[in-house]
Structure formats: C-alpha cells, structure tokens
Short mmCIF file of C-alpha atoms in Angstrom, two decimals:
data_model
loop_
_atom_site.label_atom_id
_atom_site.label_comp_id
_atom_site.label_asym_id
_atom_site.label_seq_id
_atom_site.Cartn_x
_atom_site.Cartn_y
_atom_site.Cartn_z
CA MET D 1 169.16 137.91 156.45
CA ASN D 2 168.00 135.21 158.85
CA LEU D 3 165.03 133.55 157.11
CA THR D 4 164.36 131.32 160.12
CA LYS D 5 163.74 134.31 162.39
CA ILE D 6 161.52 136.00 159.82
CA THR D 7 159.44 132.87 159.41
CA HIS D 8 159.08 132.45 163.17
CA LYS D 9 158.06 136.09 163.56
CA GLN D 10 155.45 135.68 160.84
CA LYS D 11 154.11 132.57 162.53
CA LYS D 12 153.59 134.47 165.78
CA HIS D 13 151.02 136.67 164.05
CA PHE D 14 148.80 133.61 163.63
CA TYR D 15 148.84 132.65 167.32
CA PRO D 16 145.95 134.94 168.33
CA PHE D 17 143.73 133.52 165.57
CA ILE D 18 144.63 129.99 166.60
CA GLY D 19 143.65 130.93 170.15
CA PHE D 20 140.27 132.30 169.01
CA PHE D 21 139.73 129.18 166.93
CA LEU D 22 140.47 126.80 169.81
CA LEU D 23 138.27 128.75 172.22
CA THR D 24 135.43 128.71 169.70
CA LEU D 25 135.80 124.95 169.33
CA ALA D 26 135.76 124.55 173.12
CA ILE D 27 132.44 126.39 173.35
CA PHE D 28 130.78 124.80 170.33
CA HIS D 29 132.28 121.29 170.41
CA ARG D 30 128.93 119.66 171.25
CA VAL D 31 127.12 121.12 168.26
CA LEU D 32 130.03 120.85 165.83
CA PHE D 33 131.30 117.32 166.57
CA PHE D 34 128.76 115.39 168.66
CA GLY D 35 125.52 115.74 166.73
CA GLU D 36 123.76 118.09 169.15
CA THR D 37 122.08 121.46 168.79
CA PHE D 38 121.16 124.47 170.87
CA TYR D 39 117.45 124.72 171.55
CA LEU D 40 116.66 127.44 174.08
CA GLY D 41 115.31 130.84 173.10
CA ASP D 42 113.82 131.35 169.65
CA ILE D 43 116.05 128.98 167.69
CA LEU D 44 113.62 126.13 167.09
CA THR D 45 110.51 128.27 166.93
CA GLN D 46 111.62 131.13 164.71
CA PHE D 47 115.23 131.51 163.57
CA TYR D 48 115.97 127.98 162.36
CA PRO D 49 112.59 127.17 160.71
CA VAL D 50 112.69 130.41 158.71
CA ARG D 51 116.26 129.76 157.54
CA PHE D 52 115.39 126.16 156.68
CA PHE D 53 112.49 127.40 154.56
CA ILE D 54 114.67 130.00 152.80
CA GLN D 55 117.49 127.58 152.00
CA LYS D 56 115.07 124.90 150.79
CA TRP D 57 113.57 127.20 148.17
CA LEU D 58 116.88 128.79 147.22
CA SER D 59 118.28 125.32 146.53
CA LEU D 60 115.35 124.81 144.13
CA GLY D 61 116.14 128.05 142.33
CA VAL D 62 113.20 129.96 143.81
CA PHE D 63 113.68 133.24 145.68
CA PRO D 64 111.49 132.96 148.83
CA ASN D 65 110.13 136.48 148.98
CA TRP D 66 106.84 135.30 150.48
CA CYS D 67 106.13 132.57 153.06
CA PRO D 68 102.51 131.33 152.97
CA GLN D 69 103.04 129.16 156.05
CA ILE D 70 103.35 131.96 158.62
CA PHE D 71 99.88 133.19 159.59
CA ASN D 72 98.06 134.06 156.34
CA GLY D 73 101.36 134.76 154.65
CA PHE D 74 104.42 136.81 155.54
CA PRO D 75 106.93 138.78 153.42
CA LEU D 76 110.26 137.21 154.40
CA LEU D 77 112.17 139.74 152.34
CA ALA D 78 110.83 142.55 154.52
CA SER D 79 112.35 141.18 157.72
CA SER D 80 116.06 141.70 158.31
CA ASN D 81 115.89 138.94 160.93
CA THR D 82 115.71 136.28 158.23
CA GLY D 83 119.31 136.84 157.09
CA ILE D 84 118.24 136.20 153.51
CA PHE D 85 120.91 138.55 152.09
CA ASN D 86 123.68 137.66 154.54
CA PRO D 87 126.50 136.39 152.26
CA LEU D 88 128.32 134.42 154.96
CA GLU D 89 125.09 132.72 156.03
CA ARG D 90 124.18 131.81 152.46
CA ILE D 91 127.58 130.15 151.93
CA ILE D 92 127.33 128.14 155.16
CA PHE D 93 123.74 127.00 154.56
CA ALA D 94 124.56 126.02 150.99
CA SER D 95 127.48 123.87 152.19
CA PHE D 96 126.08 122.01 155.22
CA PRO D 97 122.84 120.40 156.47
CA PRO D 98 120.45 123.14 157.72
CA LEU D 99 120.53 122.59 161.48
CA TYR D 100 124.28 121.99 161.54
CA ALA D 101 124.71 125.07 159.35
CA TYR D 102 122.75 127.19 161.81
CA ASN D 103 124.98 126.17 164.74
CA LEU D 104 128.11 126.54 162.63
CA ASN D 105 126.92 130.01 161.65
CA ILE D 106 126.84 131.00 165.34
CA ALA D 107 130.35 129.65 165.92
CA VAL D 108 131.77 131.41 162.85
CA HIS D 109 130.30 134.76 163.90
CA VAL D 110 131.68 134.44 167.44
CA PHE D 111 135.10 133.73 165.94
CA PHE D 112 134.84 136.76 163.66
CA GLY D 113 133.65 138.88 166.58
CA ALA D 114 136.92 138.08 168.34
CA VAL D 115 138.99 138.66 165.19
CA PHE D 116 137.37 142.04 164.49
CA THR D 117 137.86 143.21 168.09
CA TYR D 118 141.49 142.09 167.92
CA ALA D 119 141.98 144.07 164.70
CA LEU D 120 140.40 147.17 166.24
CA VAL D 121 142.48 147.21 169.41
CA LYS D 122 145.69 146.23 167.64
CA HIS D 123 145.27 149.19 165.32
CA LEU D 124 144.69 151.50 168.30
CA CYS D 125 147.50 150.32 170.60
CA LYS D 126 149.91 148.44 168.30
CA ASP D 127 150.25 145.55 170.76
CA GLU D 128 149.13 142.00 169.99
CA GLU D 129 148.82 140.88 173.63
CA THR D 130 146.62 143.83 174.50
CA ALA D 131 144.47 143.26 171.43
CA PHE D 132 144.07 139.56 172.24
CA LEU D 133 142.99 140.33 175.80
CA SER D 134 140.39 142.87 174.66
CA ALA D 135 139.05 140.45 172.06
CA ILE D 136 138.59 137.78 174.74
CA CYS D 137 136.85 140.30 177.02
CA PHE D 138 134.34 141.13 174.28
CA ALA D 139 133.70 138.03 172.17
CA PHE D 140 133.90 135.50 175.03
CA SER D 141 132.13 137.62 177.65
CA GLY D 142 129.07 136.68 179.65
CA PHE D 143 127.15 139.09 177.43
CA PHE D 144 128.01 137.02 174.35
CA PHE D 145 127.18 133.75 176.11
CA ILE D 146 123.69 135.01 176.91
CA TYR D 147 123.05 136.08 173.30
CA LEU D 148 124.64 132.97 171.81
CA THR D 149 121.38 131.53 170.48
CA TYR D 150 119.89 134.82 169.26
CA ILE D 151 120.38 136.13 165.73
CA THR D 152 121.24 139.56 167.11
CA LEU D 153 124.65 138.05 167.90
CA PHE D 154 125.39 137.90 164.16
CA SER D 155 124.95 141.66 163.89
CA ILE D 156 126.84 142.46 167.10
CA CYS D 157 129.99 140.76 165.78
CA TYR D 158 130.40 143.40 163.08
CA LEU D 159 130.39 146.32 165.55
CA PRO D 160 134.19 146.34 166.22
CA LEU D 161 134.96 146.11 162.50
CA ALA D 162 132.64 149.03 161.71
CA ILE D 163 134.30 151.19 164.38
CA LEU D 164 137.77 150.22 163.12
CA LEU D 165 136.94 151.22 159.55
CA ALA D 166 135.26 154.42 160.76
CA TYR D 167 138.35 155.33 162.80
CA LYS D 168 140.62 154.73 159.81
CA CYS D 169 138.27 156.67 157.58
CA PHE D 170 138.09 159.71 159.88
CA THR D 171 141.78 159.87 160.81
CA LYS D 172 143.39 158.95 157.49
CA VAL D 173 140.70 160.72 155.43
CA LYS D 174 140.46 158.16 152.64
CA LEU D 175 137.33 157.47 150.62
CA ILE D 176 138.19 153.78 150.32
CA TYR D 177 137.51 153.34 154.02
CA ALA D 178 134.15 155.10 153.70
CA GLY D 179 133.22 152.59 150.99
CA GLU D 180 134.36 149.65 153.10
CA LEU D 181 132.43 151.02 156.09
CA ALA D 182 129.26 151.26 153.98
CA LEU D 183 129.67 147.62 152.93
CA VAL D 184 130.22 146.42 156.50
CA LEU D 185 127.16 148.31 157.75
CA GLY D 186 125.14 146.69 154.98
CA VAL D 187 126.36 143.21 155.86
CA GLN D 188 125.65 143.94 159.53
CA LEU D 189 122.05 144.76 158.62
CA PHE D 190 121.78 141.67 156.42
CA ALA D 191 123.08 139.54 159.31
CA GLY D 192 119.83 140.05 161.18
CA GLY D 193 119.90 143.00 163.52
CA ALA D 194 118.50 146.34 162.37
CA GLN D 195 118.53 147.59 165.96
CA TYR D 196 122.24 146.90 166.42
CA THR D 197 123.05 148.40 163.03
CA PHE D 198 121.32 151.57 164.20
CA TYR D 199 123.34 151.54 167.43
CA THR D 200 126.53 151.06 165.39
CA LEU D 201 125.64 154.15 163.34
CA ILE D 202 125.19 156.08 166.60
CA ALA D 203 128.63 154.96 167.83
CA ILE D 204 130.26 155.96 164.53
CA PHE D 205 128.52 159.34 164.56
CA ILE D 206 129.82 159.96 168.10
CA LEU D 207 133.30 158.93 166.93
CA ALA D 208 133.11 161.41 164.04
CA ILE D 209 132.18 164.21 166.45
CA PHE D 210 134.91 163.12 168.89
CA ILE D 211 137.62 163.18 166.22
CA THR D 212 136.32 166.49 164.87
CA VAL D 213 136.52 168.09 168.33
CA LYS D 214 139.95 166.62 169.00
CA HIS D 215 141.23 167.82 165.58
CA GLN D 216 142.68 164.38 164.90
CA ALA D 217 141.76 164.69 161.26
CA GLY D 218 144.52 167.21 160.67
CA ALA D 219 144.71 170.94 160.00
CA GLY D 220 142.17 172.23 157.51
CA LYS D 221 140.25 168.95 157.62
CA ARG D 222 138.28 169.48 160.79
CA TRP D 223 134.86 168.81 159.29
CA LEU D 224 135.92 165.95 157.05
CA PRO D 225 135.03 163.20 159.59
CA LEU D 226 131.38 164.27 159.63
CA SER D 227 131.39 164.60 155.84
CA LEU D 228 132.86 161.12 155.45
CA PHE D 229 130.32 159.76 157.94
CA ALA D 230 127.50 161.21 155.83
CA LEU D 231 129.06 159.71 152.70
CA ALA D 232 129.36 156.28 154.35
CA VAL D 233 125.73 156.43 155.48
CA VAL D 234 124.58 157.26 151.94
CA GLY D 235 126.64 154.36 150.61
CA PHE D 236 125.16 152.06 153.25
CA LEU D 237 121.58 153.12 152.40
CA LEU D 238 122.19 152.47 148.69
CA PHE D 239 123.90 149.13 149.26
CA ALA D 240 121.29 147.87 151.76
CA ALA D 241 118.27 149.37 149.97
CA VAL D 242 117.20 145.89 148.87
CA GLN D 243 116.56 145.15 152.57
CA ILE D 244 115.70 148.61 153.90
CA LEU D 245 112.88 149.49 151.48
CA PRO D 246 110.80 146.31 152.01
CA SER D 247 111.35 146.60 155.77
CA LEU D 248 110.09 150.19 155.79
CA GLU D 249 107.01 149.14 153.84
CA LEU D 250 106.34 146.35 156.34
CA VAL D 251 106.76 148.76 159.26
CA TYR D 252 104.39 151.22 157.62
CA ASN D 253 101.73 148.48 157.43
CA SER D 254 102.26 147.17 160.96
CA ILE D 255 101.76 148.29 164.55
CA ARG D 256 105.36 149.57 164.47
CA LYS D 257 104.26 152.45 162.24
CA SER D 258 103.85 154.77 165.23
CA GLY D 259 106.72 153.18 167.18
CA VAL D 260 106.92 150.66 169.98
CA ASP D 261 104.23 150.97 172.61
CA ARG D 262 105.45 153.29 175.34
CA GLU D 263 104.57 150.80 178.08
CA ILE D 264 106.85 148.14 176.56
CA TRP D 265 109.63 150.67 176.11
CA GLU D 266 109.36 151.65 179.79
CA LYS D 267 109.23 148.07 181.08
CA ALA D 268 112.39 147.19 179.16
CA SER D 269 114.40 150.03 180.71
CA PHE D 270 117.58 149.22 182.65
CA PRO D 271 116.75 150.10 186.29
CA LEU D 272 119.28 151.55 188.71
CA ARG D 273 118.98 148.54 190.99
CA HIS D 274 120.25 146.31 188.17
CA PHE D 275 123.71 147.90 188.23
CA VAL D 276 124.60 145.31 190.86
CA THR D 277 124.28 142.62 188.16
CA ILE D 278 127.43 143.98 186.54
CA LEU D 279 129.25 142.39 189.48
CA ILE D 280 126.77 139.72 190.63
CA PRO D 281 124.81 138.70 187.52
CA HIS D 282 122.34 136.49 189.40
CA TYR D 283 121.60 138.99 192.15
CA TRP D 284 117.92 139.16 191.17
CA GLY D 285 117.74 135.49 190.30
CA GLU D 286 117.38 133.79 186.94
CA MET D 287 114.52 131.55 185.80
CA PHE D 288 116.41 128.99 183.73
CA ARG D 289 118.99 128.06 186.35
CA PHE D 290 117.32 128.92 189.65
CA GLY D 291 113.60 128.98 188.87
CA ILE D 292 113.17 132.44 190.38
CA TYR D 293 113.59 135.93 189.00
CA GLU D 294 112.69 139.13 190.85
CA GLY D 295 114.35 141.59 188.50
CA ASP D 296 112.82 143.93 185.94
CA TRP D 297 111.73 142.91 182.44
CA ASN D 298 113.61 139.79 181.32
CA TYR D 299 117.06 138.63 182.26
CA ILE D 300 118.53 138.44 178.76
CA ASP D 301 117.83 141.99 177.60
CA LEU D 302 119.22 143.51 180.81
CA ASN D 303 122.38 141.41 180.84
CA CYS D 304 125.71 143.25 180.70
CA TYR D 305 128.17 140.92 182.42
CA LEU D 306 131.72 140.64 181.10
CA GLY D 307 133.59 139.56 184.23
CA ILE D 308 135.29 141.13 187.26
CA VAL D 309 138.85 141.38 185.90
CA PRO D 310 137.84 143.28 182.72
CA LEU D 311 136.06 145.82 184.93
CA LEU D 312 139.18 146.28 187.06
CA LEU D 313 141.38 146.68 183.99
CA ALA D 314 138.92 149.08 182.33
CA CYS D 315 139.12 151.39 185.38
CA ILE D 316 142.93 151.68 185.28
CA PRO D 317 143.17 154.19 182.37
CA LEU D 318 140.92 156.59 184.29
CA PHE D 319 143.85 157.25 186.63
CA ILE D 320 146.43 157.67 183.86
CA ARG D 321 146.95 161.17 182.48
CA LYS D 322 148.83 159.92 179.42
CA ARG D 323 146.21 157.42 178.34
CA PRO D 324 145.43 157.23 174.60
CA ALA D 325 142.98 159.92 173.49
CA ILE D 326 140.74 157.32 171.87
CA SER D 327 140.26 155.75 175.31
CA ASN D 328 138.12 158.79 176.21
CA PHE D 329 135.85 158.04 173.26
CA PHE D 330 135.15 154.56 174.61
CA TYR D 331 134.48 155.96 178.10
CA LEU D 332 132.05 158.39 176.50
CA LEU D 333 130.42 155.50 174.66
CA ILE D 334 130.03 153.57 177.93
CA CYS D 335 128.39 156.52 179.69
CA LEU D 336 126.02 157.33 176.84
CA ALA D 337 125.02 153.67 176.44
CA PHE D 338 124.10 153.32 180.10
CA LEU D 339 122.35 156.70 180.05
CA PHE D 340 120.11 155.64 177.18
CA ALA D 341 119.60 152.11 178.56
CA LEU D 342 118.10 153.61 181.72
CA GLY D 343 115.01 154.44 179.68
CA LYS D 344 112.27 155.73 181.97
CA PHE D 345 114.81 156.02 184.81
CA ASN D 346 116.65 158.65 182.79
CA PRO D 347 115.63 162.30 183.44
CA LEU D 348 115.81 162.86 179.66
CA TYR D 349 113.47 159.94 178.98
CA GLN D 350 110.63 162.13 177.70
CA TYR D 351 112.89 163.41 174.92
CA LEU D 352 114.68 160.14 174.14
CA TYR D 353 111.48 158.23 173.51
CA HIS D 354 110.33 160.74 170.90
CA LEU D 355 113.59 160.80 168.96
CA PRO D 356 113.25 159.50 165.38
CA VAL D 357 113.99 155.78 164.96
CA PHE D 358 114.76 155.27 168.69
CA LYS D 359 111.19 154.40 169.59
CA SER D 360 110.93 152.02 166.64
CA PHE D 361 112.94 149.42 168.56
CA ARG D 362 112.02 147.52 171.67
CA TYR D 363 114.23 147.11 174.71
CA PRO D 364 116.46 150.19 175.14
CA GLY D 365 118.73 148.05 177.35
CA ARG D 366 120.15 146.40 174.24
CA ILE D 367 122.25 149.49 173.55
CA LEU D 368 124.51 148.23 176.35
CA VAL D 369 126.42 146.34 173.67
CA LEU D 370 128.25 149.64 173.09
CA ALA D 371 129.20 149.74 176.77
CA ILE D 372 130.45 146.14 176.63
CA LEU D 373 132.72 146.95 173.70
CA GLY D 374 133.91 150.16 175.37
CA LEU D 375 134.78 148.29 178.57
CA ALA D 376 136.58 145.54 176.63
CA VAL D 377 138.72 148.03 174.69
CA ASN D 378 139.59 150.05 177.78
CA ALA D 379 140.42 146.83 179.60
CA GLY D 380 143.09 146.36 176.96
CA PHE D 381 144.40 149.90 177.51
CA GLY D 382 144.46 149.19 181.25
CA TYR D 383 146.48 146.02 180.70
CA GLN D 384 148.94 147.90 178.50
CA ALA D 385 149.41 150.60 181.15
CA LEU D 386 150.12 147.94 183.78
CA VAL D 387 152.61 146.06 181.61
CA ASN D 388 154.48 149.25 180.66
CA LYS D 389 154.15 150.62 184.20
CA THR D 390 152.88 153.92 182.84
CA GLU D 391 152.95 156.51 185.63
CA PRO D 392 153.70 154.01 188.47
CA ARG D 393 152.53 156.33 191.23
CA ARG D 394 149.13 156.74 189.64
CA LEU D 395 148.87 152.99 189.10
CA LYS D 396 149.39 152.45 192.83
CA ILE D 397 146.74 155.04 193.63
CA ALA D 398 144.38 153.31 191.17
CA LEU D 399 144.81 149.94 192.90
CA VAL D 400 144.28 151.42 196.37
CA VAL D 401 141.13 153.23 195.23
CA LEU D 402 139.78 150.10 193.53
CA THR D 403 140.49 148.04 196.64
CA ILE D 404 138.69 150.52 198.90
CA PHE D 405 135.75 150.62 196.49
CA TRP D 406 135.61 146.81 196.44
CA LEU D 407 135.65 146.56 200.25
CA ALA D 408 132.92 149.20 200.58
CA LEU D 409 130.83 147.48 197.92
CA CYS D 410 131.42 144.12 199.52
CA ALA D 411 130.14 145.39 202.88
CA ALA D 412 127.12 147.15 201.35
CA ILE D 413 126.02 144.07 199.42
CA PHE D 414 126.57 141.81 202.42
CA PHE D 415 124.36 144.08 204.51
CA HIS D 416 121.63 143.84 201.89
CA LEU D 417 121.95 140.04 201.89
CA ARG D 418 120.60 139.93 205.42
CA GLN D 419 117.35 141.43 204.14
CA SER D 420 116.89 138.76 201.48
CA SER D 421 114.44 135.89 201.61
CA GLU D 422 114.12 133.37 198.76
CA LEU D 423 117.11 134.84 196.97
CA TYR D 424 119.38 134.70 200.01
CA THR D 425 121.34 131.60 198.99
CA ILE D 426 121.66 132.75 195.37
CA ARG D 427 122.89 136.19 196.41
CA LEU D 428 125.27 134.83 199.03
CA ASN D 429 126.88 132.49 196.49
CA GLY D 430 127.09 135.39 194.01
CA TRP D 431 128.68 137.59 196.69
CA LYS D 432 131.30 134.92 197.43
CA ARG D 433 131.93 134.47 193.71
CA MET D 434 132.43 138.22 193.23
CA ASN D 435 134.92 138.41 196.09
CA LEU D 436 136.82 135.38 194.83
CA PHE D 437 137.37 136.89 191.39
CA PHE D 438 138.17 140.31 192.86
CA VAL D 439 140.94 138.73 194.95
CA LEU D 440 142.21 136.60 192.07
CA GLY D 441 142.23 139.70 189.87
CA LEU D 442 143.86 142.09 192.34
CA ILE D 443 146.73 139.75 193.27
CA PRO D 444 148.50 139.94 189.88
CA LEU D 445 147.73 143.67 189.60
CA TYR D 446 149.40 144.43 192.95
CA TRP D 447 152.26 142.09 192.11
CA GLN D 448 152.86 143.83 188.79
CA VAL D 449 152.58 147.42 190.10
CA PHE D 450 154.49 147.15 193.39
CA PHE D 451 157.06 144.61 192.20
CA LYS D 452 157.57 143.17 188.73
CA MET D 453 155.70 140.13 187.50
CA ASN D 454 156.85 138.00 184.60
CA ARG D 455 154.93 139.33 181.59
CA LYS D 456 153.87 135.90 180.31
CA LEU D 457 152.72 134.84 183.76
CA PHE D 458 150.86 138.15 184.23
CA PHE D 459 149.10 137.79 180.88
CA SER D 460 148.27 134.12 181.37
CA TRP D 461 146.92 134.70 184.89
CA LEU D 462 144.56 137.48 183.81
CA LEU D 463 143.46 135.60 180.70
CA ALA D 464 142.68 132.44 182.68
CA ILE D 465 140.62 134.32 185.28
CA ILE D 466 138.63 136.15 182.58
CA LEU D 467 137.83 132.94 180.72
CA ILE D 468 136.96 130.95 183.84
CA ASP D 469 134.73 133.73 185.18
CA ASN D 470 132.72 134.14 181.97
CA PHE D 471 132.67 130.43 181.18
CA LEU D 472 131.22 129.51 184.59
CA PHE D 473 128.61 132.22 184.22
CA GLY D 474 127.55 131.82 180.61
CA TYR D 475 128.18 128.25 179.48
CA PRO D 476 125.22 126.70 181.39
CA PHE D 477 122.86 129.09 179.55
CA ASN D 478 123.29 127.12 176.34
CA PRO D 479 122.37 123.46 176.88
CA THR D 480 122.10 121.16 173.88
CA ILE D 481 119.94 118.24 172.80
CA PRO D 482 120.52 115.53 170.15
CA THR D 483 119.87 116.84 166.65
CA GLU D 484 117.53 113.97 165.78
CA THR D 485 115.02 115.10 168.40
CA VAL D 486 114.56 118.25 166.33
CA THR D 487 114.79 116.89 162.79
CA LYS D 488 112.65 113.75 163.18
CA GLN D 489 109.03 113.92 162.13
CA PRO D 490 106.68 114.08 165.15
CA ALA D 491 104.45 111.03 165.63
CA VAL D 492 101.40 113.29 165.57
CA TRP D 493 102.15 114.07 161.90
CA GLN D 494 100.94 110.64 160.78
CA LYS D 495 97.61 111.20 162.51
CA LEU D 496 97.21 114.60 160.91
CA GLU D 497 97.82 113.26 157.40
CA SER D 498 94.55 111.35 157.45
CA VAL D 499 92.49 114.22 158.90
CA ASN D 500 90.90 116.82 156.64
CA ASP D 501 89.49 119.05 159.37
CA LYS D 502 90.27 122.64 158.40
CA PHE D 503 90.60 124.01 161.91
CA ARG D 504 93.38 122.17 163.65
CA ILE D 505 95.91 124.62 165.11
CA PHE D 506 95.45 126.35 168.43
CA ALA D 507 97.99 128.62 170.10
CA PRO D 508 98.00 128.03 173.85
CA LYS D 509 98.02 131.05 176.11
CA ALA D 510 101.57 132.35 176.38
CA LEU D 511 103.44 131.80 179.61
CA PRO D 512 105.57 134.73 180.83
CA PHE D 513 106.76 135.73 177.34
CA TYR D 514 106.29 133.43 174.38
CA ALA D 515 103.99 130.60 173.36
CA PHE D 516 106.78 128.33 172.19
CA GLN D 517 104.42 125.51 171.27
CA ARG D 518 101.04 124.97 169.69
CA ALA D 519 98.56 122.40 170.88
CA VAL D 520 97.21 120.31 168.03
CA VAL D 521 93.45 119.60 168.16
CA VAL D 522 91.83 117.09 165.86
CA ASN D 523 88.05 116.62 165.89
CA ASN D 524 87.81 118.66 169.08
CA ASN D 525 90.26 116.35 170.90
CA ARG D 526 93.56 117.77 172.03
CA LEU D 527 96.43 115.41 171.23
CA ALA D 528 98.97 114.72 173.95
CA GLU D 529 101.89 115.72 171.78
CA LEU D 530 102.50 119.42 171.25
CA VAL D 531 103.88 120.84 168.03
CA ARG D 532 106.40 123.67 168.02
CA THR D 533 105.46 126.99 166.49
CA ASN D 534 106.52 127.27 162.82
CA LEU D 535 107.10 123.52 162.56
CA GLU D 536 105.10 123.72 159.33
CA LEU D 537 108.17 125.33 157.77
CA LEU D 538 110.19 122.20 158.54
CA GLN D 539 107.70 119.40 157.99
CA GLY D 540 105.41 120.85 155.35
CA ASN D 541 101.94 122.34 155.50
CA LYS D 542 100.14 119.39 157.08
CA ILE D 543 98.59 121.05 160.08
CA GLY D 544 97.01 124.02 158.32
CA ARG D 545 97.07 127.74 159.03
CA ALA D 546 93.48 128.40 160.04
CA SER D 547 92.52 130.74 162.83
CA CYS D 548 91.70 129.08 166.12
CA ARG D 549 88.09 128.44 167.09
CA GLU D 550 88.68 128.31 170.79
CA ARG D 551 91.31 128.83 173.45
CA VAL D 552 93.25 125.85 174.74
#
C-alpha cells in the first residue's frame, strides 16, 4: 500500500475548502485585517446595534428578552431578525469585539454557504470540480454580493444544506436525516430570516412531491417522502418553538396580523421588464453607483444576477436527454420561483396573495433565491456534461442555439438603447459588458465541444470569468469605513449629558425608503450633528425615547 499516494489523495479533498477560504478572505480582507467595517444598508441602524445590545446583556448574565430603548419598548425575543438564538452567532460575538464579530459573522456565513452548496452538488453528481464550480456560482454570485450586509444572508446560506438533507432523507428513507433537517431548519430560522426559512420549506415540499412522482424512494415507499417531510416539519416546529411562539404573538399584536398591505406586495413584484437585469444588472440604473434608478421597487429586492457564464452553463442540460433526473427538480424550482416573484404580473396573483403565510412577508421577489440556487446547481450539471462530452451532437446544437439567442438578444437590446435618454451611457456600457462575457464564455465552450480543451484550462477559464464577472458587479456595493468612526462617541453626546429636556429626539422625514438618521434637538435648536437611529443601544440612553413634538 502506497501511503504517500493515499495521503496526497486525502489532501486533495481539502483543496475546495481552501479555495472557499481564500476567496472569502479576498472579499472580507478590509473588515477582517484593516480595521474597517461595512456601513451601507441597515447594519449601523438596526442589525449591529441590536446585536451589540444583546451581547452586552448576555455577557452580564441577563437574558435580553425586552429592549426598553426601542420606541417605548420592544420584545427582542419575538423577532427572528435579532439572531438571539443563533448558536454560531453567539459563539462569534462571545469571542470577538462586537463590530468585528458582526463582520466576521458575515464572512463565516458566506464561507459556509459555499461549503453547503459544494456538499449538495457533490452528493448529486459525485464530482468535486463540478461541485466547486456550482458553489462559486451560488455563494460568490452578484446576488450574494448585494445581500452581503443584510441579515437575510445568514439564513440563505443554510438553504443548500437543507435541500441536501431533505434529498438524503427522501431517497434513503432514514429518520436520522429528518431529525438533522429539522435542526437545520431551526438554525436557519434562528439565523435571522423567517421569510427564507419559509421559502426553504416550500422548496423541500416540492422536492418531496418530485421524488414521490419519480418513485425515487423505492417500491412500496412512494408516499414516504411526504411523510418524512411532515415529520421534519413537526420536529422543526418543536425545536424552534422558542422563537416561533413569541414571533406569532408579536405578529398577532401588530399590523402584520392581517398580512402585508396589498399595495406594498404589488409594488415589490418582479416586473417582466426586469428580466433584462439577469443579463445587464444596471439596465434600469442604480442609485448608489450611478445616482439614477428608473426600475420598479428597489434595486436590492429585485436583484437576481449571478453572471453570464453560469447562465450559459445552466442552459446546457436542457439539451441533454440523459441529464440527471434531479436537474429537472431545479429547473422546476427556477420556474416556480420566477412565477411567484412576478407578483401582480402573474395571472394567478389573486390566488397567491391570499395563500396562508405568503402574504405575511413583504417583497415576493425575494423568493428568487430559489432560482439562484437552481441555476447554480444546473450550471454544475452543464459543466459536467461539457467535460464528459455527453451526447456531443446535442452539445453542438445547444451552443448554436445559445449563440443565435445571444445575437438576437444583443440586437434587440441595442435597438432599445437608441431610445434611451439619461440611462443611455449606463445601458451601453452594460450592453458591452454583457457581450464581452458572452464571448469570453462561449470561446471555451466551443473549444471543448468541437475540439478538446485541456480539462484544467477549461475549468480555470470558466472559474476566472465567473469570479471576475460577479466581483466587478458586486464588490463596489459594499464600501467600508474605519471602525472608529462607528464606535467613537459622537461629540453631541457631551452636550446632551448636561441637558434634562425630556423631548429631544426627532425623526426626520424619510427619504426614498428609510430615515437612517435622527436629528437631535435641544431647547428647540437643531444641532448640526445627526445621530443614527438606534444609537442609544450603543451609547446608552442619553438622548431619551420621547415622542417628537414637531417635524424636522
């Protein structure tokens, strides 16, 4: 027995994880090593202050069920967004300074998102290269970059693991997997995303039906997948009851009792005209980078970009007759996700809105996370078909069809560019960018199908294009600032310490979406310095919680 070869083979299994680790460091190096922090979105106004407050009291041995410093008091335990029961988050916050812990928590979840996707695809196709490519397509996609500073990312990362355990549970018919699935669903809820946990349950339910119809559970066990799904859901409800019950009570005593307002639900629908953003993400502009946005709702919740090459690869299995059966499940997931995301643009909208639980969540476009995962997994199947040259004739037909589609799409978009005004330059640059990555993606595909490309070169080429594409799109969305600008006590605090006026906080009128800051008024004089919302949670209760007397 050659021990050297065995050792080397074992080492190769660690290469994908080393790759995920290095890519995570590349994305988060500023916040992990250079004393900076993310600041856009709701980090500094909601997510971080709440977690700082929770960890402060936990370190003192007090369970922070109630926070008196949010409005007239708020039950933290009742909100899954606080992550109070998330075991991974508790370990990280107990081990590092709060703000650093928050940024590290994001990095760790992105890493685990890649690892879980890798595990899912490797189990399905038994190929490490394919699994690595799919994991990159999902966890390092433009979609992930956009959600990087939102706590929903923590919940999204558990989606691939939940589907993996569900697949094992339904095909191998073992109760142990149902128990593990229940635990993962509970942790996903604790991570801070009830909406995405609900969407995960939908995906698993569809998988159970799919396997039942396909008889993959074995003879005489046709209905076991649905039975095991029900068992896993019961286990999840029992395990997560400590979070679910308080949340339901809060919902019952809030405006969410009757569901999200229909007008908001309709505004947040994914319109047909936004399908172009799958190829040109800035086609309707973007406020942060370009200062103009003419799309529907807001840019973040309608984002579904994962790159040009993953889309090309995900289309390949459609032309292959011998594609894995599970590939059809992910295509079904993609179609259903987009169908629901259409919201009011969907002919079935009237029925979807009134479905139980569905109308309890805002922004139906967020269900596109299921489509992103489905595309990433099928991109891996497409890569595997190309490497193995499965049905070469059909692969050639696939490339010709994709090329014709690209040329037709290219001409149609270019024609529409001539009708643009303020967005002309943005759209033209996006059009050029799309064509560049189409060409760079099609070259290795043609080379591999019509000739024979070195496998390592083929893999490296595709991987580089995917990373460059998504990095150029998503990295600028997450600027950083020095940590001390967030943690230092504002100068206005010293002035407030000597003032006993009860009414001192005024919320300025919100701009397009959120009032990220509060103007501080002392003795009817507005101070020049503004104080961030929920800064009381970080600096103490020195600016009061009284209702405002007037608008600022």
